[in-house]
mmCIF file of C-alpha atoms in Angstrom:
data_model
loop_
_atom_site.group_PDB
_atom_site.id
_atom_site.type_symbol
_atom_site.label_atom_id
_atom_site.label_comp_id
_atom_site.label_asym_id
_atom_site.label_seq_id
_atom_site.Cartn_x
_atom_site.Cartn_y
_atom_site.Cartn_z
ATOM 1 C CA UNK A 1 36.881 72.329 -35.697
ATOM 2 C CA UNK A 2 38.235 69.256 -37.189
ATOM 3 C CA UNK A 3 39.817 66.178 -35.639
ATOM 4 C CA UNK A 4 41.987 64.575 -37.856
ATOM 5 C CA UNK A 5 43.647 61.169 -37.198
ATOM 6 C CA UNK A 6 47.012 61.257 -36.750
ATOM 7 C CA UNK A 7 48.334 58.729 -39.699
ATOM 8 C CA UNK A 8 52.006 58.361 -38.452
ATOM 9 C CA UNK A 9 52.430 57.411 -34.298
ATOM 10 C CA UNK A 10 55.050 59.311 -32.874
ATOM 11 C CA UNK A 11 57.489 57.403 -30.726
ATOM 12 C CA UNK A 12 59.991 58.404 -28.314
ATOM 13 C CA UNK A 13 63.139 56.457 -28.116
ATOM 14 C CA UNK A 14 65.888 56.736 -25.370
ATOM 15 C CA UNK A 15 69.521 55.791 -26.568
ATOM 16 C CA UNK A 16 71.869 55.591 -23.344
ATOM 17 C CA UNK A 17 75.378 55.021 -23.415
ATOM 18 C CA UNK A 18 77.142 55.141 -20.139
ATOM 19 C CA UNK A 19 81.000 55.519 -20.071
ATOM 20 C CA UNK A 20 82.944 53.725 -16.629
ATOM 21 C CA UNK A 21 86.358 55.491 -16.355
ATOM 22 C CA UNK A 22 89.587 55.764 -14.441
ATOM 23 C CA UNK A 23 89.413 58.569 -12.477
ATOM 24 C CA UNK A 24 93.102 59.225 -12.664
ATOM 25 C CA UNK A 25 93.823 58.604 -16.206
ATOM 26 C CA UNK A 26 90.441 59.338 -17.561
ATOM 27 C CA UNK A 27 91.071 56.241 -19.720
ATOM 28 C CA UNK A 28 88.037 54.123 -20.584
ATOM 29 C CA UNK A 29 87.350 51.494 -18.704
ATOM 30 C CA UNK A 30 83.592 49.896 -19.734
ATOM 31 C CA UNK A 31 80.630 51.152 -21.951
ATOM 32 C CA UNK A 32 77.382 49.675 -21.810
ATOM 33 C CA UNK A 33 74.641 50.961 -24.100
ATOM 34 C CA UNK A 34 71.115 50.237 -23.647
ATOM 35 C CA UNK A 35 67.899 51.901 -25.588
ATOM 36 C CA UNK A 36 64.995 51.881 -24.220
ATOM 37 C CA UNK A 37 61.142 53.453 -24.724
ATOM 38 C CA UNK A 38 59.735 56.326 -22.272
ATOM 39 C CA UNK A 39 57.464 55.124 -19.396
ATOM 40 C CA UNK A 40 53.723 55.579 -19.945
ATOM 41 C CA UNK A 41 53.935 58.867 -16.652
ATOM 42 C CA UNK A 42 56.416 60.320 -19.044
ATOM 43 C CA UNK A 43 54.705 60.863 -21.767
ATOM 44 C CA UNK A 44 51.379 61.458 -19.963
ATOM 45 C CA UNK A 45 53.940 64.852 -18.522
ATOM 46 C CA UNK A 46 54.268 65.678 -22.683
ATOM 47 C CA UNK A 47 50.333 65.129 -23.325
ATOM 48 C CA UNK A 48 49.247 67.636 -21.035
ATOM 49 C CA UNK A 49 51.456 70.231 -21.698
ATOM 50 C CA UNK A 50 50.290 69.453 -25.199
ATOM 51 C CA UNK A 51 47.187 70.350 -23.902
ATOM 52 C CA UNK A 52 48.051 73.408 -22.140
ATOM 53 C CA UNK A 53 47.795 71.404 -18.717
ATOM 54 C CA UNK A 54 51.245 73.034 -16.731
ATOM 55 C CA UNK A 55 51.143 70.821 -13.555
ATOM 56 C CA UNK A 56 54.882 69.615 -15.174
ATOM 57 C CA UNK A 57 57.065 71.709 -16.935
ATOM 58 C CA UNK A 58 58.521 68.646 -18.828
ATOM 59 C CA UNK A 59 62.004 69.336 -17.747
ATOM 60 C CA UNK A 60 64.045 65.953 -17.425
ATOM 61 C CA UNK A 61 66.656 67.221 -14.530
ATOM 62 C CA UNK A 62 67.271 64.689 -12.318
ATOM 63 C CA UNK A 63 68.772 61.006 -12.676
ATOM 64 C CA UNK A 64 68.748 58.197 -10.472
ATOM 65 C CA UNK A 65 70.602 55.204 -9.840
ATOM 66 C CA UNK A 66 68.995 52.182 -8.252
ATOM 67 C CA UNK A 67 70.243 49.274 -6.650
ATOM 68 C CA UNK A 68 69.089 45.925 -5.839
ATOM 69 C CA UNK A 69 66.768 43.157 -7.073
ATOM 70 C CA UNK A 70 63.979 45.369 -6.610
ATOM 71 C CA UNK A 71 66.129 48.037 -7.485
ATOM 72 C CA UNK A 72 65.603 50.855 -5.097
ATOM 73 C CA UNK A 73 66.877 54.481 -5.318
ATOM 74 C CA UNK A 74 70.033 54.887 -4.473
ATOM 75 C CA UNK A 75 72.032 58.202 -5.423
ATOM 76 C CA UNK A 76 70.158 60.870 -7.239
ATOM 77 C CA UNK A 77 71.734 63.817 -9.074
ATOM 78 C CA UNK A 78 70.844 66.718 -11.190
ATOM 79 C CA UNK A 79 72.254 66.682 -15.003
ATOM 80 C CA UNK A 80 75.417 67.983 -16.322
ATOM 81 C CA UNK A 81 74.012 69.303 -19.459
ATOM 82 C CA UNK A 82 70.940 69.530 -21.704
ATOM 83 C CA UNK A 83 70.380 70.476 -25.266
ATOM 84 C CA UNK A 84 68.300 70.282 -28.315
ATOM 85 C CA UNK A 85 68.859 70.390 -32.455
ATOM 86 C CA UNK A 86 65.499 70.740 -33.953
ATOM 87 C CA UNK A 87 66.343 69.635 -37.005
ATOM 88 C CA UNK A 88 66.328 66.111 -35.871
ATOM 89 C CA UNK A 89 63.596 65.676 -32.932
ATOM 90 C CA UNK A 90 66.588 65.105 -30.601
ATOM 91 C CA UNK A 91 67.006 65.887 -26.947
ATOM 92 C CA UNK A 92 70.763 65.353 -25.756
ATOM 93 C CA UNK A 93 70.791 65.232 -21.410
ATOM 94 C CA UNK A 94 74.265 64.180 -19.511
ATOM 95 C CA UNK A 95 74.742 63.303 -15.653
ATOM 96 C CA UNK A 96 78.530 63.089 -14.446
ATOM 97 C CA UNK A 97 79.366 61.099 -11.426
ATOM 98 C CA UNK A 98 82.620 61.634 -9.643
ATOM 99 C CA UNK A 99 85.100 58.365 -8.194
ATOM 100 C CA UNK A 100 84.454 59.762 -4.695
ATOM 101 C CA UNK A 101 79.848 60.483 -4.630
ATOM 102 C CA UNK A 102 79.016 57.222 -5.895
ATOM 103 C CA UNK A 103 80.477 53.724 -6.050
ATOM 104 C CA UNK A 104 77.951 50.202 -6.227
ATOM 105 C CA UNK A 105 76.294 47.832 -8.128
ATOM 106 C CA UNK A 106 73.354 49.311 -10.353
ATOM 107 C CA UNK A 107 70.684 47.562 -11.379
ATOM 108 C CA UNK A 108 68.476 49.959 -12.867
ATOM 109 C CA UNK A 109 68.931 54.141 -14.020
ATOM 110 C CA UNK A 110 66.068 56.362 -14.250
ATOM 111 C CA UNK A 111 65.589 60.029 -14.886
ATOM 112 C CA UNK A 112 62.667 62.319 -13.727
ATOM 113 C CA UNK A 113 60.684 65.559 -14.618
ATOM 114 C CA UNK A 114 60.608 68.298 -12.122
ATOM 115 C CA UNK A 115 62.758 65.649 -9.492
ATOM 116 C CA UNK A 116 63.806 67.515 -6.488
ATOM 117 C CA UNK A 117 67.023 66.125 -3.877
ATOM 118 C CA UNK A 118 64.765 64.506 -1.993
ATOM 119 C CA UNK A 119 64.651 60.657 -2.861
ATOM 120 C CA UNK A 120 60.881 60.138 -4.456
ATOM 121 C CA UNK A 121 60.349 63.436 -5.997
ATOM 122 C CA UNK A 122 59.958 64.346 -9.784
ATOM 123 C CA UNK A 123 57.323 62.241 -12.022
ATOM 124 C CA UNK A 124 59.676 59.149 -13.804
ATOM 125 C CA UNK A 125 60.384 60.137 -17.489
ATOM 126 C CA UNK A 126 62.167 56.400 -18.279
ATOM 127 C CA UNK A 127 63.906 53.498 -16.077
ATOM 128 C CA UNK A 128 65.880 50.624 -17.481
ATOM 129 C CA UNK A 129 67.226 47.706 -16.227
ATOM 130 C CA UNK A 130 71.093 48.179 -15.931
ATOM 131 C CA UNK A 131 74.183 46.049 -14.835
ATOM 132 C CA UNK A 132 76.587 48.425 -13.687
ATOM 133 C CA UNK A 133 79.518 48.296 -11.582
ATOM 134 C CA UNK A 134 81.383 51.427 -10.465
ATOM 135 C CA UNK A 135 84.129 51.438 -7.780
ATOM 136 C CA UNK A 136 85.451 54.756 -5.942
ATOM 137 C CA UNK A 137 88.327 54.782 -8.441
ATOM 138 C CA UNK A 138 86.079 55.160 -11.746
ATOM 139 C CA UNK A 139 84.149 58.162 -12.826
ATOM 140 C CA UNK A 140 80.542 57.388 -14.098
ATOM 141 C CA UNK A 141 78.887 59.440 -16.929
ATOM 142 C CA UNK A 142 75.402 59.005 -18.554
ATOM 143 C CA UNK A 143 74.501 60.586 -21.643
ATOM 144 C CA UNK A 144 71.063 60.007 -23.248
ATOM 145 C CA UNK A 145 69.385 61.259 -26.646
ATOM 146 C CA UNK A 146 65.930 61.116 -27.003
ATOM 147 C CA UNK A 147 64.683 61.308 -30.374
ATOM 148 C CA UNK A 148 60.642 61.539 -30.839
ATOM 149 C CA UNK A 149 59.958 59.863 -34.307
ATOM 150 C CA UNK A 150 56.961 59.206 -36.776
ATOM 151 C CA UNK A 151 56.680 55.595 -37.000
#
């Protein structure tokens, strides 16, 4: 058996866009983008499955919002949606918050494999620092694409 050096790194890139709007109207009120690399646990998760290692499925399903300067967690939820197109390496996950389950300052969003509803759970896929402001009167949603590329 051969080991052959892989000439082109792969890298996986997170593109968020999260979308602040009225709850009434629906009528967008702030968007704030960020992209953002996956934590060293996450793709530790995608190495041993690689490897036939099952201890994670590899399932991003829960997302987290964190507050403070040492930005704790917060509100956790499971995702709206999740799809694929493997034509393009791409991974497409949304969360949805309503006015009335969530309303703070965020300082940081993270999303987990195999999370759980109990704060703590799950083995942290990415986490980026955030500036977000939602009141009880604005619906939050978070959709992120994850492309895995050949450098």
């Amino acid at each position: 058996m051969f080991n052959h050096r892989i000439k082109e790194p792969v890298k996986i890139i997170e593109n968020i866009t999260c979308t602040i709007r009225d709850a009434k109207t629906g009528k967008i009120k702030r968007v704030y983008k960020h992209k953002n690399t996956v934590q060293l646990a996450g793709r530790a998760v995608v190495s041993r499955r690689l490897a036939n290692n099952t201890t994670y499925t590899g399932i991003i399903n829960y997302g987290i919002l964190c507050t403070g300067g040492s930005p704790a967690e917060y509100f956790r939820k499971l995702n709206l949606s999740a799809t694929y197109d493997d034509a393009t390496a791409k991974a497409y996950i949304s969360w949805f918050f309503t006015a009335a389950e969530v309303s703070g300052t965020f300082t940081q969003w993270r999303n987990v494999i195999d999370g759980a509803a109990g704060a703590g759970t799950g083995q942290e896929w990415t986490r980026v620092n955030v500036s977000w402001v939602k009141s009880t009167s604005e619906t939050l949603t978070i959709d992120a694409i994850y492309t895995i590329n050949a450098v």
